[in-house]
Coordinates of C-alpha atoms and ligand atoms in Angstrom, one line a residue:
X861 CA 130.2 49.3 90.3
X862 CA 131.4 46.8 92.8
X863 CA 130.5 46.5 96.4
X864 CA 134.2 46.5 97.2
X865 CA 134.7 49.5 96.5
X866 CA 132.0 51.4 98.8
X867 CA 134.5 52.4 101.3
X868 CA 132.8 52.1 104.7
X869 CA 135.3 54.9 106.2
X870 CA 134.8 56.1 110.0
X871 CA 133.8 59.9 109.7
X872 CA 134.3 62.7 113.0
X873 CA 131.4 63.3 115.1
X874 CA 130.0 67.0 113.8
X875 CA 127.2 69.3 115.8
X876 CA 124.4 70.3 113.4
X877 CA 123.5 72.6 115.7
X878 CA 123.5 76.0 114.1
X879 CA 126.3 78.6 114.6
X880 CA 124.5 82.1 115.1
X881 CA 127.0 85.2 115.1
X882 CA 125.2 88.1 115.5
X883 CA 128.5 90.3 115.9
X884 CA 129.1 91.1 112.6
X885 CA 127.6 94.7 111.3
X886 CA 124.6 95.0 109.4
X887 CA 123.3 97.2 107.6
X888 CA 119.5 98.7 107.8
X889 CA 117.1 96.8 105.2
X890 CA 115.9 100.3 104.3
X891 CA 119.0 102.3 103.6
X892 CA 120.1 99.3 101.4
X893 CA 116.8 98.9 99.5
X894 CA 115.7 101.9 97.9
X895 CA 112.1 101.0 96.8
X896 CA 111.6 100.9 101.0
X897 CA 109.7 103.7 102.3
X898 CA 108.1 103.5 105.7
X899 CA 104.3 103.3 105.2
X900 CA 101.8 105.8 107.4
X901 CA 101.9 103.2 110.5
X902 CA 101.4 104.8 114.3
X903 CA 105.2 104.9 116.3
X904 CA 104.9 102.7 119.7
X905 CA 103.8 105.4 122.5
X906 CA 104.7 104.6 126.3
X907 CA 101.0 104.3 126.5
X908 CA 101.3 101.4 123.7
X909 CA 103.5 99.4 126.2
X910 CA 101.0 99.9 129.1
X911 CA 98.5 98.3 127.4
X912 CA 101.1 95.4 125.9
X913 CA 101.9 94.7 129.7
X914 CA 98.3 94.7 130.4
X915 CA 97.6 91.8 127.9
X916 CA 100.8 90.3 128.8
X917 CA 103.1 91.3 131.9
X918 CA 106.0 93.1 131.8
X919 CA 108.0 89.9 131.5
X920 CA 107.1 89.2 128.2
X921 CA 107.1 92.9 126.9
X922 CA 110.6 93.3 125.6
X923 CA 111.8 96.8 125.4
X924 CA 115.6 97.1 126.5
X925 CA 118.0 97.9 123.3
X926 CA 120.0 94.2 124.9
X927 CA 117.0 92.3 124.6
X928 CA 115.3 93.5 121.3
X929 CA 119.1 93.1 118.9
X930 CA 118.5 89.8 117.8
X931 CA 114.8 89.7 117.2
X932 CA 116.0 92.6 114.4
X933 CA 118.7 90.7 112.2
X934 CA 118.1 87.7 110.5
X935 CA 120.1 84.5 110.2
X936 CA 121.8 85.5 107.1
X937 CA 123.0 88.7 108.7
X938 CA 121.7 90.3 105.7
X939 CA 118.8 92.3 107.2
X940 CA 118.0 94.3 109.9
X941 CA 115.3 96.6 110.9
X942 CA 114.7 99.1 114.1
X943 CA 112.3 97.1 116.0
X944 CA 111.5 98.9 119.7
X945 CA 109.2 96.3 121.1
X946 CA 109.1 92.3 121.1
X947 CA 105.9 90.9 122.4
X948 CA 106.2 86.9 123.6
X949 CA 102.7 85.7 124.1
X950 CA 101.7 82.2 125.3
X951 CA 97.9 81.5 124.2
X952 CA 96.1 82.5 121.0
X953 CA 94.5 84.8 123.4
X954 CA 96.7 86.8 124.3
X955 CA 97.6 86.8 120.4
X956 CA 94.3 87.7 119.7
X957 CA 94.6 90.9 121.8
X958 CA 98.0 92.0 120.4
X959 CA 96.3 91.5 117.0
X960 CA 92.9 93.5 117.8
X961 CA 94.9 96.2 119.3
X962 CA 97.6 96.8 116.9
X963 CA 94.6 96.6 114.5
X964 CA 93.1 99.5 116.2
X965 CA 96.3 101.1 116.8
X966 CA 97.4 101.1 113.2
X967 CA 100.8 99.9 114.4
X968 CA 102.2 97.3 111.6
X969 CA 103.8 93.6 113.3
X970 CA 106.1 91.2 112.2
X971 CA 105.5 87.6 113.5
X972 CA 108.8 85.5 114.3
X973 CA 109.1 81.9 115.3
X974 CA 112.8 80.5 115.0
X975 CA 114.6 83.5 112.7
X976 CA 116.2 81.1 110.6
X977 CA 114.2 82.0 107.7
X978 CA 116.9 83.5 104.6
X979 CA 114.7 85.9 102.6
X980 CA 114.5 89.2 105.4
X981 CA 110.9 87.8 106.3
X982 CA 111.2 87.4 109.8
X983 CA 112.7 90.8 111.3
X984 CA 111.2 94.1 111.2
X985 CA 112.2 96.5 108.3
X986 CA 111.3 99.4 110.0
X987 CA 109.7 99.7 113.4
X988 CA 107.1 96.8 113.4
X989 CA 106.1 95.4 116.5
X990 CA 107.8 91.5 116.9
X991 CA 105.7 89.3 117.6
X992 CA 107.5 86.1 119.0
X993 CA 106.4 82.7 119.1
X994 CA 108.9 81.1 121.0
X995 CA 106.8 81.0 124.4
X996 CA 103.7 79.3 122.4
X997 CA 105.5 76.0 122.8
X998 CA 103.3 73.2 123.9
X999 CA 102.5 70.0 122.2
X1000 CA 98.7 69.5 122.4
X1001 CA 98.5 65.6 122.1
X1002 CA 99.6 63.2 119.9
X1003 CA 97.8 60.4 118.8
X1004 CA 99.7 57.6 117.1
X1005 CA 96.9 55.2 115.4
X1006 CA 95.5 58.0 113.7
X1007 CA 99.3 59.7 112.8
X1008 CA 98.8 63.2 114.0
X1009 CA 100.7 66.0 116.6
X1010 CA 98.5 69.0 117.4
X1011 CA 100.7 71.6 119.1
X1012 CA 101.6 75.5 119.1
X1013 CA 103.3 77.2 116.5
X1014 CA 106.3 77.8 118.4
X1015 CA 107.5 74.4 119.3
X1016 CA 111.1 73.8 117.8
X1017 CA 110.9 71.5 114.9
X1018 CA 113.6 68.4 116.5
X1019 CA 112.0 69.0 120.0
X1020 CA 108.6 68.0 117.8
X1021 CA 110.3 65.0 115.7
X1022 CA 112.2 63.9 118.9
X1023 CA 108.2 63.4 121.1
X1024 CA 106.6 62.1 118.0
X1025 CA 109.5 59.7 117.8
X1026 CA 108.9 57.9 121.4
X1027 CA 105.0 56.8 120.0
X1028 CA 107.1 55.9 117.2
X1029 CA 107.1 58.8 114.5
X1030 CA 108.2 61.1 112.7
X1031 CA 107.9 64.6 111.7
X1032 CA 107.3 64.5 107.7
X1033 CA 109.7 67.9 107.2
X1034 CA 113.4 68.1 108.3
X1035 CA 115.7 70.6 107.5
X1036 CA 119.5 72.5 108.7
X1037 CA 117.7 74.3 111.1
X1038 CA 115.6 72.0 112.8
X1039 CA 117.2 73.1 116.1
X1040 CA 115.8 76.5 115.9
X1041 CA 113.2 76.4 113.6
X1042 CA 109.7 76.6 114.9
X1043 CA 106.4 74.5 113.0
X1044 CA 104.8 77.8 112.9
X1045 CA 107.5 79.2 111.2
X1046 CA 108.1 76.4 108.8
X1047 CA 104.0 76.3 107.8
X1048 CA 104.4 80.2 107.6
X1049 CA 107.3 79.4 105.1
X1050 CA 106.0 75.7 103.5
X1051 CA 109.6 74.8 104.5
X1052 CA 110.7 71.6 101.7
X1053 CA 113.6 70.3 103.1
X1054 CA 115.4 66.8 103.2
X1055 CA 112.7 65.1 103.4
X1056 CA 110.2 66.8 100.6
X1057 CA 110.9 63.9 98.3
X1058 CA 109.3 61.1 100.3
X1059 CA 106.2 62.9 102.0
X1060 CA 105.6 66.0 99.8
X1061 CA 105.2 69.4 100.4
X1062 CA 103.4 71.0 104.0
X1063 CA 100.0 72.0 102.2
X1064 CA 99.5 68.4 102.4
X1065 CA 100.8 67.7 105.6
X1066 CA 99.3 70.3 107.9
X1067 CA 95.8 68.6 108.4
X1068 CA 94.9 71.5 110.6
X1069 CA 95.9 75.0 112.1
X1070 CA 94.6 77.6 114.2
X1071 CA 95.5 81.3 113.0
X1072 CA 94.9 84.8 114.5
X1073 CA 93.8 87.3 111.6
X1074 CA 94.7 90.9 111.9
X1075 CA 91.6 92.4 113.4
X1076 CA 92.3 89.5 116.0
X1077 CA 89.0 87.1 115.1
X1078 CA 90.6 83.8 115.6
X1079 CA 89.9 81.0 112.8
X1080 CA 90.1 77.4 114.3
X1081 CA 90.8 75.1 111.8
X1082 CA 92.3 72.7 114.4
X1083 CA 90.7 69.5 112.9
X1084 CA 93.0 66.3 113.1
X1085 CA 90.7 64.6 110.0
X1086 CA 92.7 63.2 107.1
X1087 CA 89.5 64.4 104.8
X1088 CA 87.5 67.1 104.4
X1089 CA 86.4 68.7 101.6
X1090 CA 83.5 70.9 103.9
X1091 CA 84.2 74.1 101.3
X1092 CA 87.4 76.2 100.6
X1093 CA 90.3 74.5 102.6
X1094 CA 91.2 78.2 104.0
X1095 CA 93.9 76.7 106.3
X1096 CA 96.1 76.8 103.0
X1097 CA 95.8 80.4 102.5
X1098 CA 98.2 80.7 106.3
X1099 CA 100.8 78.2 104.7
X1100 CA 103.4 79.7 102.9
X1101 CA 102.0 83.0 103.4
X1102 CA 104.8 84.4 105.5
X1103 CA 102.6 85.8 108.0
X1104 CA 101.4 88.4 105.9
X1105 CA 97.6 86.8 106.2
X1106 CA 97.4 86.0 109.5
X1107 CA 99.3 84.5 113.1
X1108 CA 99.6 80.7 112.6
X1109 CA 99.1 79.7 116.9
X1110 CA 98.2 76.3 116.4
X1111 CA 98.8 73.4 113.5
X1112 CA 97.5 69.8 113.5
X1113 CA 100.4 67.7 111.2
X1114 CA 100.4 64.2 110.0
X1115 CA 103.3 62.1 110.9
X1116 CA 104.4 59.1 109.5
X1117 CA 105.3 56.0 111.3
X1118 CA 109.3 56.0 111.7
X1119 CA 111.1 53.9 109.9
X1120 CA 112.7 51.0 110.9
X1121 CA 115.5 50.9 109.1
X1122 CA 117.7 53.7 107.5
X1123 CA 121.0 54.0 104.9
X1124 CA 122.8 56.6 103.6
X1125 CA 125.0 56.5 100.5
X1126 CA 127.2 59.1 99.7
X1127 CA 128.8 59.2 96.2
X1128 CA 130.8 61.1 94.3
X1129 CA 130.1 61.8 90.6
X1130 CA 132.5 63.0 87.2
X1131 CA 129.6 65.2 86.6
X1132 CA 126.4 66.6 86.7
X1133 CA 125.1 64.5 84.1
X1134 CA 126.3 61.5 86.3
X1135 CA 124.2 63.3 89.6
X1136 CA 121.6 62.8 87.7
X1137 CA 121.9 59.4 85.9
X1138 CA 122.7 58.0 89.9
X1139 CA 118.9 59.5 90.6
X1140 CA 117.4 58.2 88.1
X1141 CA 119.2 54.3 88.7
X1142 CA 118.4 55.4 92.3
X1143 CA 114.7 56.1 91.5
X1144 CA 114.3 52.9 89.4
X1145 CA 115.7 50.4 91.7
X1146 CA 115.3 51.7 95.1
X1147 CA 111.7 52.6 94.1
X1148 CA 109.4 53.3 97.6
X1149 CA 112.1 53.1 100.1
X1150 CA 114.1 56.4 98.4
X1151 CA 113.9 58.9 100.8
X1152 CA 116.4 61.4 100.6
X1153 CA 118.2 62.8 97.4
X1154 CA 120.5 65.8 97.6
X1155 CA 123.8 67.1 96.0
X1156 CA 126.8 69.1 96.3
X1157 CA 129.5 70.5 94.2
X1158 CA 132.7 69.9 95.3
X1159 CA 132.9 73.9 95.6
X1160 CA 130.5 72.9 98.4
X1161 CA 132.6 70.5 99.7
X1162 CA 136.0 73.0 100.0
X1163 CA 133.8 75.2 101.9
X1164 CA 132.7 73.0 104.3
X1165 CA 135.9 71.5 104.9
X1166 CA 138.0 74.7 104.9
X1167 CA 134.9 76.7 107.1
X1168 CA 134.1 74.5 109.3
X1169 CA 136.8 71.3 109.3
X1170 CA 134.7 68.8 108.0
X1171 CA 136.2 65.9 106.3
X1172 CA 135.3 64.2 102.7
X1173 CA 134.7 60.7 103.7
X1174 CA 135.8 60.1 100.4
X1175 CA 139.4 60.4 100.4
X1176 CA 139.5 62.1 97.3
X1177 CA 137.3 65.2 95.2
X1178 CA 134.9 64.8 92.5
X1179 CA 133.1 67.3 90.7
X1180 CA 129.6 66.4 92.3
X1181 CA 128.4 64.4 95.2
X1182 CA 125.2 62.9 95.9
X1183 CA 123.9 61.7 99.0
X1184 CA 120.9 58.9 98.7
X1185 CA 118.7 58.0 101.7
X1186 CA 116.6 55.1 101.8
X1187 CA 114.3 54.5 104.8
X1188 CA 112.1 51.3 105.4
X1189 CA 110.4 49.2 107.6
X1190 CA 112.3 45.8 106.5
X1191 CA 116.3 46.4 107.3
X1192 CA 117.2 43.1 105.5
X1193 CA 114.8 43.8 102.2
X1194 CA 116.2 47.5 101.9
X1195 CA 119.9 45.9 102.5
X1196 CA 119.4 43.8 99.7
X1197 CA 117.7 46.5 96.9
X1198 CA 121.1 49.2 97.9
X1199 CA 123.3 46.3 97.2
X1200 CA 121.9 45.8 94.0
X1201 CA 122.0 49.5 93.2
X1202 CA 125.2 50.2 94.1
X1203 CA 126.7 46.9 92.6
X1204 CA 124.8 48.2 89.3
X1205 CA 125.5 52.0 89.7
X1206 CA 128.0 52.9 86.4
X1207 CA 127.1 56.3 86.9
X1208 CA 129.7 57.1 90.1
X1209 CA 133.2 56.5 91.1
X1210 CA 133.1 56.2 94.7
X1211 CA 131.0 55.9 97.4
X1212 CA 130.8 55.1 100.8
X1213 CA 127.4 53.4 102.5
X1214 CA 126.4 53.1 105.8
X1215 CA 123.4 52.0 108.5
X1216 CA 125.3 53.2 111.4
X1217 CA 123.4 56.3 112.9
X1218 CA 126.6 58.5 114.0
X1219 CA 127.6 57.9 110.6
X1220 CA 124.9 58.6 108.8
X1221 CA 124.6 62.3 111.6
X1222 CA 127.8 63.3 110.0
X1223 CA 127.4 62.1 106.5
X1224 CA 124.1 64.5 106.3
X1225 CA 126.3 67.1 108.3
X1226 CA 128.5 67.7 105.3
X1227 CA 125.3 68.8 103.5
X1228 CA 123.4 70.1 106.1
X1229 CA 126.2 72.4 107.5
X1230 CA 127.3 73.8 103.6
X1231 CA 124.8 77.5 105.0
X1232 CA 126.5 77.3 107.8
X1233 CA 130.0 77.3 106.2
X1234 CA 129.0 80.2 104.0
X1235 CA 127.6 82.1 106.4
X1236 CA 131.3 82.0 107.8
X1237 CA 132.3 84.1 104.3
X1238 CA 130.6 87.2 105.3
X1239 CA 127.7 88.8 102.6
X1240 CA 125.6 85.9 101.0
X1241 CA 123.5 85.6 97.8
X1242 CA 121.2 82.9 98.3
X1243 CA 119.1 81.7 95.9
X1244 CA 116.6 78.9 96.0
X1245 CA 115.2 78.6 92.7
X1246 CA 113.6 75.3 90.9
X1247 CA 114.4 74.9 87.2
X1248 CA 114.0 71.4 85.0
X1249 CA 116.4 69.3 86.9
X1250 CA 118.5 68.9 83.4
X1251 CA 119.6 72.2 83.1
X1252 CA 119.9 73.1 86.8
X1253 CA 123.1 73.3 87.2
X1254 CA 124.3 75.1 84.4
X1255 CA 123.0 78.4 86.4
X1256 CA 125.9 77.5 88.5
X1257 CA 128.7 77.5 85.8
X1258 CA 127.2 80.9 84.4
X1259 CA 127.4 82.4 87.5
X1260 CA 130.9 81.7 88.2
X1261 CA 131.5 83.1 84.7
X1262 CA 129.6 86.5 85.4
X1263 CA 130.8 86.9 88.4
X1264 CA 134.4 86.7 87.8
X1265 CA 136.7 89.1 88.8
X1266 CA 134.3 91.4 90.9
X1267 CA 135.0 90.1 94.5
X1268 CA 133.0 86.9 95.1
X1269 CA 134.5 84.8 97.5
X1270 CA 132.4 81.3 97.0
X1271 CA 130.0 80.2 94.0
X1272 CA 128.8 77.2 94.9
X1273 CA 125.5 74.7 94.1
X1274 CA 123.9 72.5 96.1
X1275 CA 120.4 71.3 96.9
X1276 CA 117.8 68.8 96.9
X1277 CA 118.5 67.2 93.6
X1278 CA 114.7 64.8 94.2
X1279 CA 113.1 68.0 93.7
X1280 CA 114.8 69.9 91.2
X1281 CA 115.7 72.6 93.6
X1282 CA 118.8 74.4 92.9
X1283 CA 120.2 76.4 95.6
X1284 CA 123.3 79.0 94.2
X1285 CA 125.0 80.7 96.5
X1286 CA 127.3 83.4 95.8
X1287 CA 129.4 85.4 99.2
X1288 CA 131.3 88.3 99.2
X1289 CA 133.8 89.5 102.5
X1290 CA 131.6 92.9 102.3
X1291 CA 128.6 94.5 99.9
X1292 CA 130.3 94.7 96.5
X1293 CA 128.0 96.8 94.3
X1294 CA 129.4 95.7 91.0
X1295 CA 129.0 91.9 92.2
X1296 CA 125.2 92.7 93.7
X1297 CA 124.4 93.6 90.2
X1298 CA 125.9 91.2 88.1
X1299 CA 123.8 88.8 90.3
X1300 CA 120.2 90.2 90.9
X1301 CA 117.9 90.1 88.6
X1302 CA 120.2 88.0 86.1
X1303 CA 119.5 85.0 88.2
X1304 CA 115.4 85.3 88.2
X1305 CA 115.6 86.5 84.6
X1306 CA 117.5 82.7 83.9
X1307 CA 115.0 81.3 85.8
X1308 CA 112.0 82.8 84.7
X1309 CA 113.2 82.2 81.1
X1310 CA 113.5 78.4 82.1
X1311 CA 109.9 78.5 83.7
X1312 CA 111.1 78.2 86.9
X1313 CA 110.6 79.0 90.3
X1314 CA 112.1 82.1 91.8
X1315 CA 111.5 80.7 95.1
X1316 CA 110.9 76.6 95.4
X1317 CA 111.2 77.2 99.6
X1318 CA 112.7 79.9 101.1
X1319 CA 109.9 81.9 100.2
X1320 CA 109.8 85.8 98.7
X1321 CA 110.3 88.0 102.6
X1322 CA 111.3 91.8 101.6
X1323 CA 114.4 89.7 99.9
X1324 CA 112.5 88.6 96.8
X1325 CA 109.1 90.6 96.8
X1326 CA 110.0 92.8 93.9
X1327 CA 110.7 90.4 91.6
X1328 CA 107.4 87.8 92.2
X1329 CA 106.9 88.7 88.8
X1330 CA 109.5 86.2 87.3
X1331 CA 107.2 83.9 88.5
X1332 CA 103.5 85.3 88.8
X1333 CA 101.5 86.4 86.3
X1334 CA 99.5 89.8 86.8
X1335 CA 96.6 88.3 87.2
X1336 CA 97.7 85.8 89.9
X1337 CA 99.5 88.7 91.6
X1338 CA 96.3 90.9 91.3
X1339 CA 94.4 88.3 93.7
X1340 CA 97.3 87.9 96.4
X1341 CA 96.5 91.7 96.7
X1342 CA 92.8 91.5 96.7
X1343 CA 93.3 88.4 99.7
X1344 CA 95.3 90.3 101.5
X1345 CA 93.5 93.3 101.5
X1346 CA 90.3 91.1 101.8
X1347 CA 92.5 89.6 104.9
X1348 CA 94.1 92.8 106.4
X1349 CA 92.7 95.7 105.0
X1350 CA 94.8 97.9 106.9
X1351 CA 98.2 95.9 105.9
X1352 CA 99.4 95.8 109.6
X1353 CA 100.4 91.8 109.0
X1354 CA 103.9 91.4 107.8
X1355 CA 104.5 94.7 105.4
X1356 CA 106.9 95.1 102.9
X1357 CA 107.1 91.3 102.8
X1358 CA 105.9 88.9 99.8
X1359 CA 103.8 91.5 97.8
X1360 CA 106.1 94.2 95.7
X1361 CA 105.3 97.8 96.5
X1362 CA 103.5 99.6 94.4
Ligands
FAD709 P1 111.2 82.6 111.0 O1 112.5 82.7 110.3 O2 111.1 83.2 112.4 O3 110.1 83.3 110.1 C1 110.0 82.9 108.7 C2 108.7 83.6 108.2 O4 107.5 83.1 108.7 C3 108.7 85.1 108.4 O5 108.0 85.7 107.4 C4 107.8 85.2 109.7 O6 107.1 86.4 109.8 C5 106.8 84.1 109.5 N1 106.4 83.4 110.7 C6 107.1 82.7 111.6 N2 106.3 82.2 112.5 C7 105.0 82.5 112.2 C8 103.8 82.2 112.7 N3 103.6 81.5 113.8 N4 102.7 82.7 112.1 C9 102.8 83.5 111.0 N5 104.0 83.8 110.4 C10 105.1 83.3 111.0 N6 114.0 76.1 104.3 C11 113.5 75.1 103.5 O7 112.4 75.2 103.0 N7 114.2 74.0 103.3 C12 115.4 73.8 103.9 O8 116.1 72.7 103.7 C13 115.9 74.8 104.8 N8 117.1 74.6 105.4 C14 117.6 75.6 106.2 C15 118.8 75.4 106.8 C16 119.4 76.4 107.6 C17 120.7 76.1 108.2 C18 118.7 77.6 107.8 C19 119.2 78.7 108.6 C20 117.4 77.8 107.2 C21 116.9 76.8 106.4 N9 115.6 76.9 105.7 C22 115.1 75.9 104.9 C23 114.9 78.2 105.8 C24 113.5 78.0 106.4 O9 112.6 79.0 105.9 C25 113.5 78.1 107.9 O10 114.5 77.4 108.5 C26 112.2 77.8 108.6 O11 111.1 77.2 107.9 C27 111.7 79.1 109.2 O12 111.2 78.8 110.5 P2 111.4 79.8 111.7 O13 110.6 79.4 112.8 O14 112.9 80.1 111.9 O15 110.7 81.1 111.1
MLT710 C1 119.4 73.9 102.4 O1 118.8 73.1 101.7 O2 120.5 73.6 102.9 C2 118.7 75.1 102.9 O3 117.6 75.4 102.1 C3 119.5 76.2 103.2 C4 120.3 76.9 102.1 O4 119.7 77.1 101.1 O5 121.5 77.2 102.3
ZN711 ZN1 117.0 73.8 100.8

């Protein structure tokens, strides 16, 4: 590949911000989910609120129909329950007496940070009580030689990255959503993200975290220590958990110094098998300073230029993309090792490389904005499933094969190629029956049959808890029961979420 021909074209400015459309019906979790039945929870009484607005004030006891609509349908627009209630506390104390109450009560909750989460976790599917995070939004301290941020769960994930980033440092997860999401939300979840391939997954990151239980004992595991192995590290048991074990209130996360110097290469590809030879070349000669590795289809790539108007810097389609990062702390030394990858690569066409930050903004953008675009369709099907990277795309070519015919609009595959995580998405203009089951449980059973991962970061919510088993043996789904039950005997934390019904 020569240098000459990395195009170094000027792309338009695009808003990751995310587009939330809330118009659009929805239709009840329940009605559409059959194995839902409400369990024996109390109903919110008048005499329920009193006491809320004794705990909190009336402020931050949300009861008006106006005021409750979007704390009850999810991003994807694929959920909704009947919540009657949101409850916006602002200390773990005030969280603590929701929780003790509500215990008491019998009256079931749902904890919500950002609602950007895709599998139906976040939103009631019945009545439950919302909890919302979004007023628990301070950052504690941060403390640059020792590389931590100890702050509330509900702080916004690029308000975080943006006041770590003045002592200079980063968050060590980003992701789409990062204007909405909240850390409590993405520890609840383990969020992977862009950035999973260079500093791992959050059960190594969160050094600490503070959670409310569901009888409302509080367990302060605030510490900011790198080590310590003082008995069972019980602060994993809150992330990825969905809140089904407990209210995360408080996390202590590691942050890495920011780097210095940052590239972005964006190539396009004859085929899969050329995605992946570029990350392996990628892997072998840009060695410590790869941070980033993701791909798109150029399905992907229609979508987000005919949904959204964003342009293939490009010029022309290939069948794959793939969009390298490297971050550094020497601009000239990481210069010099993308030169000699890109002057070596055999394994793409074209490409176009750049160190200029509004570039590299919309070069990400394309990628970053592809659930976005979809979410312009009308119904989704996402999946987020991890599968031997060498056969991870072929789901993709199945699919479009299967589903043929029966309605779909887009069948597209993208994802975060570092990782092996596949995310297949299929949309429909409306709920096509035929097409639903043509896709569920087809997909898992491919998966399952690969040894895969039904879920590598979304997470299971109401979307996925039937079918755990595709990934879960008996026995490890036998002890999530007994921990929960251990955790929240009565089940008032989260239900119908993560664990199938029985
Ligand atoms: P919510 O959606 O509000 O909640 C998610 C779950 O966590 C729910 O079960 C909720 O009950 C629980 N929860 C929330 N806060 C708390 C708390 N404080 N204590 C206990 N439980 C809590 N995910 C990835 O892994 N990688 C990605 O690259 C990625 N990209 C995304 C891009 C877009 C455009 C969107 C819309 C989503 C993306 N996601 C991704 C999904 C991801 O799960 C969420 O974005 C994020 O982690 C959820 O945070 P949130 O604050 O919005 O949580
Ligand atoms: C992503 O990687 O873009 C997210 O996980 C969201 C999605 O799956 O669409
Ligand atoms: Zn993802």
């Amino acid at each position: 590949m020569n240098l000459a021909r990395i195009l170094k074209t000027p792309l338009p400015i695009v808003s990751t911000k995310l587009l939330f459309c809330r118009a659009l019906h929805v239709p009840l979790t329940a009605s559409r989910l059959p194995h839902l039945h409400r369990k024996s929870f109390a109903k919110v009484t008048n005499d329920d609120i009193k006491q809320f607005e004794g705990i909190l004030s009336s402020s931050r006891v949300l009861c008006a129909e106006e005021d409750i609509a979007g704390h009850c349908t999810d991003w994807t627009r694929v959920f909704r329950g009947t919540g009657s209630i949101v409850l916006k506390p602002k200390t773990t104390a005030e969280v603590s007496e929701i929780l003790k109450y509500c215990n008491n009560r019998n009256l079931a909750v749902v904890p919500q940070g950002g609602l950007t989460g895709l599998v139906g976790g976040s939103v009631p599917v019945f009545d439950e009580v919302i909890i919302s995070l979004s007023l628990m939004n301070k950052i504690i301290k941060i403390e640059p030689l020792a590389g931590v941020l100890v702050c509330q769960a509900g702080c916004v994930l690029q308000r975080l990255n943006d006041a770590v980033a003045e002592h200079g440092m980063t968050m060590p997860l980003d992701l789409g959503a990062k204007g909405a999401c909240q850390i409590g939300g993405n520890v609840s979840t383990n969020a992977g993200g862009i950035r999973f391939l260079r500093y791992g997954s959050l059960h190594a990151s969160v050094l600490g975290l503070e959670a409310v239980m569901a009888d409302g004992s509080v367990v302060d595991n605030l510490s900011t220590l790198r080590k310590d192995n003082t008995g069972y590290d019980v602060k994993q048991l809150f992330i990825g958990s969905e809140g089904t074990l407990g209210i995360v209130t408080s996390v202590t996360i590691a942050t890495p110094p920011k780097p210095k110097a940052i590239t972005v290469c964006f190539v396009g590809c004859r085929s899969f098998a050329d995605a992946l030879k570029t990350y392996a070349s990628a892997k072998a000669s840009l060695g410590e300073i790869l941070s980033a590795c993701e791909f798109m289809d150029n399905d992907s790539m229609s979508l987000v230029k005919k949904n959204l108007g964003l342009v293939n810097p490009l010029g022309e389609s290939y069948p794959f993309y793939v969009l390298l990062e490297t971050s550094g702390s020497d601009g000239s030394h990481d210069e010099d090792k993308v030169t000699k990858f890109v002057e070596a690569g055999s394994s793409f066409e074209n490409g176009t490389l750049t160190s200029e930050p509004s570039k590299i903004k919309n070069i990400w953008s394309l990628r970053e904005n592809i659930a976005v675009a979809l979410l312009r369709d009308g119904v989704q099907h996402k999946f987020d499933i991890s599968v031997p990277v060498e056969c991870m795309y072929d789901l993709v070519e199945i699919m479009r094969k299967r589903v043929h015919g029966l309605g779909a609009v887009s069948c597209v595959g993208y994802g975060h190629l570092g990782d092996g995580n596949l995310h297949l998405n299929i949309t429909s203009r409306e709920r096509i029956e035929e097409l639903d089951n043509a896709i569920v449980p087809f997909v898992y059973e491919w998966t399952a049959q690969r040894k895969g991962s039904i879920s590598a970061e979304h997470g299971l919510g109401v979307q996925k808890s039937q079918y755990i088993h595709f990934s879960k043996t008996p026995p490890a789904i036998a002890l999530m029961r007994s921990i929960k039950s251990t955790l929240d005997p009565k089940g008032i934390l989260n239900p119908y979420k993560v664990l199938p019904i029985e």
